[in-house]
Amino acid sequence: MMFNPELYDERMQSVCGELCMERDQMEAFLFHKVIALGKPAFGICRGLQLFNVILGGTLYQDIPTDMEAEQKIVHQQKPPYTNLAHSVHIEKDNLLHDILQTDQIQVNSYHHQGIKTLSDQLVAVAIAEDGLVESVVMPGYSFVLAVQWHPEYSYAVDGYSQQLFAAFVRACSSARFKSPVQDITA
């Protein structure tokens, strides 16, 4: 499912993909609740795009069609998704670098949309060789992190994917995030 381009003031192109406005609305509602409660948030693929769109950024509706880059990367690899498709440069001094302790990793890639204009509430912390944003954090929050790749596909064979999930679980388990279950529909 792709984000409705109306959410970032663009007209839908034929290459955009299938939309579900109800899903967009539900995920936006949940994201705002998580942020308001100060809970950890970890976005994967559409999650990175969600964080960006909900916070005022825009997307390439179709990277091969819309994105101009000197170096082209295939962002929609064929299975198996445990294979690593391209490298990502990680900036220093941020949550992602603190977790992975490296400046570059290889990632899988299975998406045709990506960040076009980054929200001013996010910071890009990892970039692909073609310039596409591959990871963001939200300053002022201890664990709001999103990645464009799919660590859930490669966690069984990739130590970096395992580290991402372990860090998220640690953040969620932290005493400062433990609170009684609340009715988030209120």
C-alpha positions as semicolon CSV with decimal commas, in nm:
position;residue;x (nm);y (nm);z (nm)
1;M;0,000;0,000;0,000
2;M;0,124;0,344;-0,093
3;F;0,052;0,676;0,077
4;N;-0,213;0,892;-0,079
5;P;-0,016;1,177;-0,242
6;E;-0,292;1,416;-0,137
7;L;-0,139;1,390;0,213
8;Y;0,162;1,581;0,081
9;D;-0,026;1,803;-0,166
10;E;0,054;1,614;-0,487
11;R;-0,164;1,454;-0,751
12;M;-0,151;1,078;-0,782
13;Q;0,060;0,953;-1,073
14;S;-0,023;0,631;-1,255
15;V;0,298;0,475;-1,114
16;C;0,207;0,552;-0,751
17;G;0,048;0,219;-0,662
18;E;-0,251;0,102;-0,460
19;L;-0,386;0,338;-0,193
20;C;-0,581;0,285;0,130
21;M;-0,685;0,611;0,295
22;E;-0,822;0,428;0,601
23;R;-0,479;0,274;0,665
24;D;-0,311;0,612;0,618
25;Q;-0,549;0,769;0,873
26;M;-0,516;0,487;1,125
27;E;-0,135;0,486;1,110
28;A;-0,122;0,866;1,140
29;F;-0,348;0,851;1,447
30;L;-0,129;0,585;1,609
31;F;0,194;0,769;1,528
32;H;0,065;1,089;1,690
33;K;-0,046;0,894;2,000
34;V;0,293;0,722;2,034
35;I;0,474;1,055;2,005
36;A;0,236;1,228;2,247
37;L;0,291;0,951;2,503
38;G;0,669;0,968;2,456
39;K;0,689;0,601;2,360
40;P;0,961;0,449;2,139
41;A;0,877;0,422;1,769
42;F;1,058;0,211;1,507
43;G;0,943;0,249;1,147
44;I;1,032;0,008;0,870
45;C;0,993;0,098;0,500
46;R;0,640;0,238;0,490
47;G;0,704;0,341;0,851
48;L;0,987;0,571;0,744
49;Q;0,762;0,715;0,476
50;L;0,480;0,752;0,733
51;F;0,697;0,946;0,979
52;N;0,804;1,180;0,699
53;V;0,462;1,240;0,543
54;I;0,279;1,282;0,875
55;L;0,541;1,537;0,984
56;G;0,515;1,742;0,663
57;G;0,761;1,582;0,420
58;T;0,699;1,448;0,070
59;L;0,770;1,126;-0,120
60;Y;0,884;1,019;-0,460
61;Q;0,576;0,837;-0,583
62;D;0,800;0,612;-0,793
63;I;1,178;0,630;-0,749
64;P;1,269;0,496;-1,096
65;T;1,039;0,752;-1,261
66;D;1,078;1,055;-1,032
67;M;1,428;1,051;-0,883
68;E;1,721;1,188;-1,076
69;A;2,054;1,050;-0,958
70;E;2,399;1,010;-1,107
71;Q;2,422;0,661;-0,966
72;K;2,111;0,445;-1,008
73;I;2,035;0,182;-0,746
74;V;1,774;-0,090;-0,769
75;H;1,552;-0,022;-0,470
76;Q;1,302;-0,296;-0,555
77;Q;1,510;-0,612;-0,546
78;K;1,382;-0,957;-0,630
79;P;1,355;-1,232;-0,364
80;P;1,511;-1,361;-0,153
81;Y;1,502;-1,048;0,061
82;T;1,772;-1,182;0,289
83;N;2,016;-1,084;0,012
84;L;2,175;-0,745;0,057
85;A;2,119;-0,508;-0,237
86;H;2,315;-0,185;-0,179
87;S;2,520;0,007;0,074
88;V;2,405;0,281;0,307
89;H;2,628;0,548;0,462
90;I;2,548;0,619;0,828
91;E;2,620;0,960;0,979
92;K;2,796;0,972;1,316
93;D;2,652;1,092;1,648
94;N;2,294;0,971;1,623
95;L;2,076;0,685;1,746
96;L;2,132;0,463;1,440
97;H;2,510;0,498;1,457
98;D;2,502;0,440;1,834
99;I;2,313;0,115;1,778
100;L;2,511;-0,022;1,482
101;Q;2,854;0,125;1,566
102;T;2,951;0,155;1,199
103;D;2,960;0,413;0,920
104;Q;2,835;0,186;0,641
105;I;2,622;-0,125;0,602
106;Q;2,473;-0,331;0,324
107;V;2,093;-0,349;0,322
108;N;1,815;-0,523;0,136
109;S;1,577;-0,303;-0,059
110;Y;1,213;-0,356;-0,148
111;H;1,032;-0,028;-0,214
112;H;0,955;0,202;-0,504
113;Q;0,874;0,511;-0,299
114;G;1,108;0,712;-0,080
115;I;1,167;1,047;0,084
116;K;1,170;1,334;-0,163
117;T;1,157;1,629;0,079
118;L;1,254;1,555;0,436
119;S;1,027;1,685;0,714
120;D;1,189;1,962;0,915
121;Q;1,104;1,759;1,227
122;L;1,329;1,471;1,120
123;V;1,702;1,432;1,060
124;A;1,842;1,204;0,790
125;V;2,101;0,975;0,948
126;A;2,165;0,727;0,664
127;I;2,184;0,782;0,289
128;A;2,205;0,539;-0,005
129;E;2,468;0,577;-0,277
130;D;2,213;0,750;-0,500
131;G;2,130;1,010;-0,235
132;L;1,800;0,860;-0,116
133;V;1,734;0,896;0,258
134;E;1,749;0,549;0,414
135;S;1,706;0,630;0,784
136;V;1,571;0,914;0,998
137;V;1,549;1,008;1,364
138;M;1,330;1,261;1,541
139;P;1,542;1,494;1,756
140;G;1,420;1,551;2,109
141;Y;1,288;1,195;2,144
142;S;1,502;0,915;2,283
143;F;1,387;0,648;2,036
144;V;1,205;0,758;1,723
145;L;1,393;0,583;1,443
146;A;1,293;0,463;1,098
147;V;1,474;0,275;0,821
148;Q;1,383;0,235;0,456
149;W;1,516;-0,120;0,431
150;H;1,362;-0,438;0,574
151;P;1,550;-0,573;0,878
152;E;1,255;-0,804;0,950
153;Y;1,347;-1,002;0,636
154;S;1,718;-1,027;0,715
155;Y;1,730;-1,050;1,095
156;A;1,802;-1,426;1,089
157;V;2,121;-1,375;0,885
158;D;2,225;-1,014;0,948
159;G;2,376;-0,896;1,276
160;Y;2,289;-0,530;1,207
161;S;1,921;-0,620;1,167
162;Q;1,936;-0,809;1,495
163;Q;2,093;-0,506;1,667
164;L;1,811;-0,278;1,546
165;F;1,539;-0,500;1,691
166;A;1,734;-0,559;2,013
167;A;1,773;-0,182;2,062
168;F;1,402;-0,124;2,003
169;V;1,305;-0,398;2,249
170;R;1,547;-0,251;2,507
171;A;1,393;0,094;2,456
172;C;1,041;-0,046;2,498
173;S;1,149;-0,239;2,808
174;S;1,312;0,061;2,971
175;A;1,161;0,161;3,304
176;R;1,105;0,516;3,183
177;F;0,872;0,391;2,908
178;K;0,673;0,157;3,130
179;S;0,336;0,293;3,219
180;P;-0,011;0,150;3,263
181;V;-0,189;0,056;2,943
182;Q;-0,398;0,350;2,831
183;D;-0,702;0,373;2,611
184;I;-0,545;0,539;2,306
185;T;-0,884;0,601;2,150
186;A;-0,955;0,872;2,406
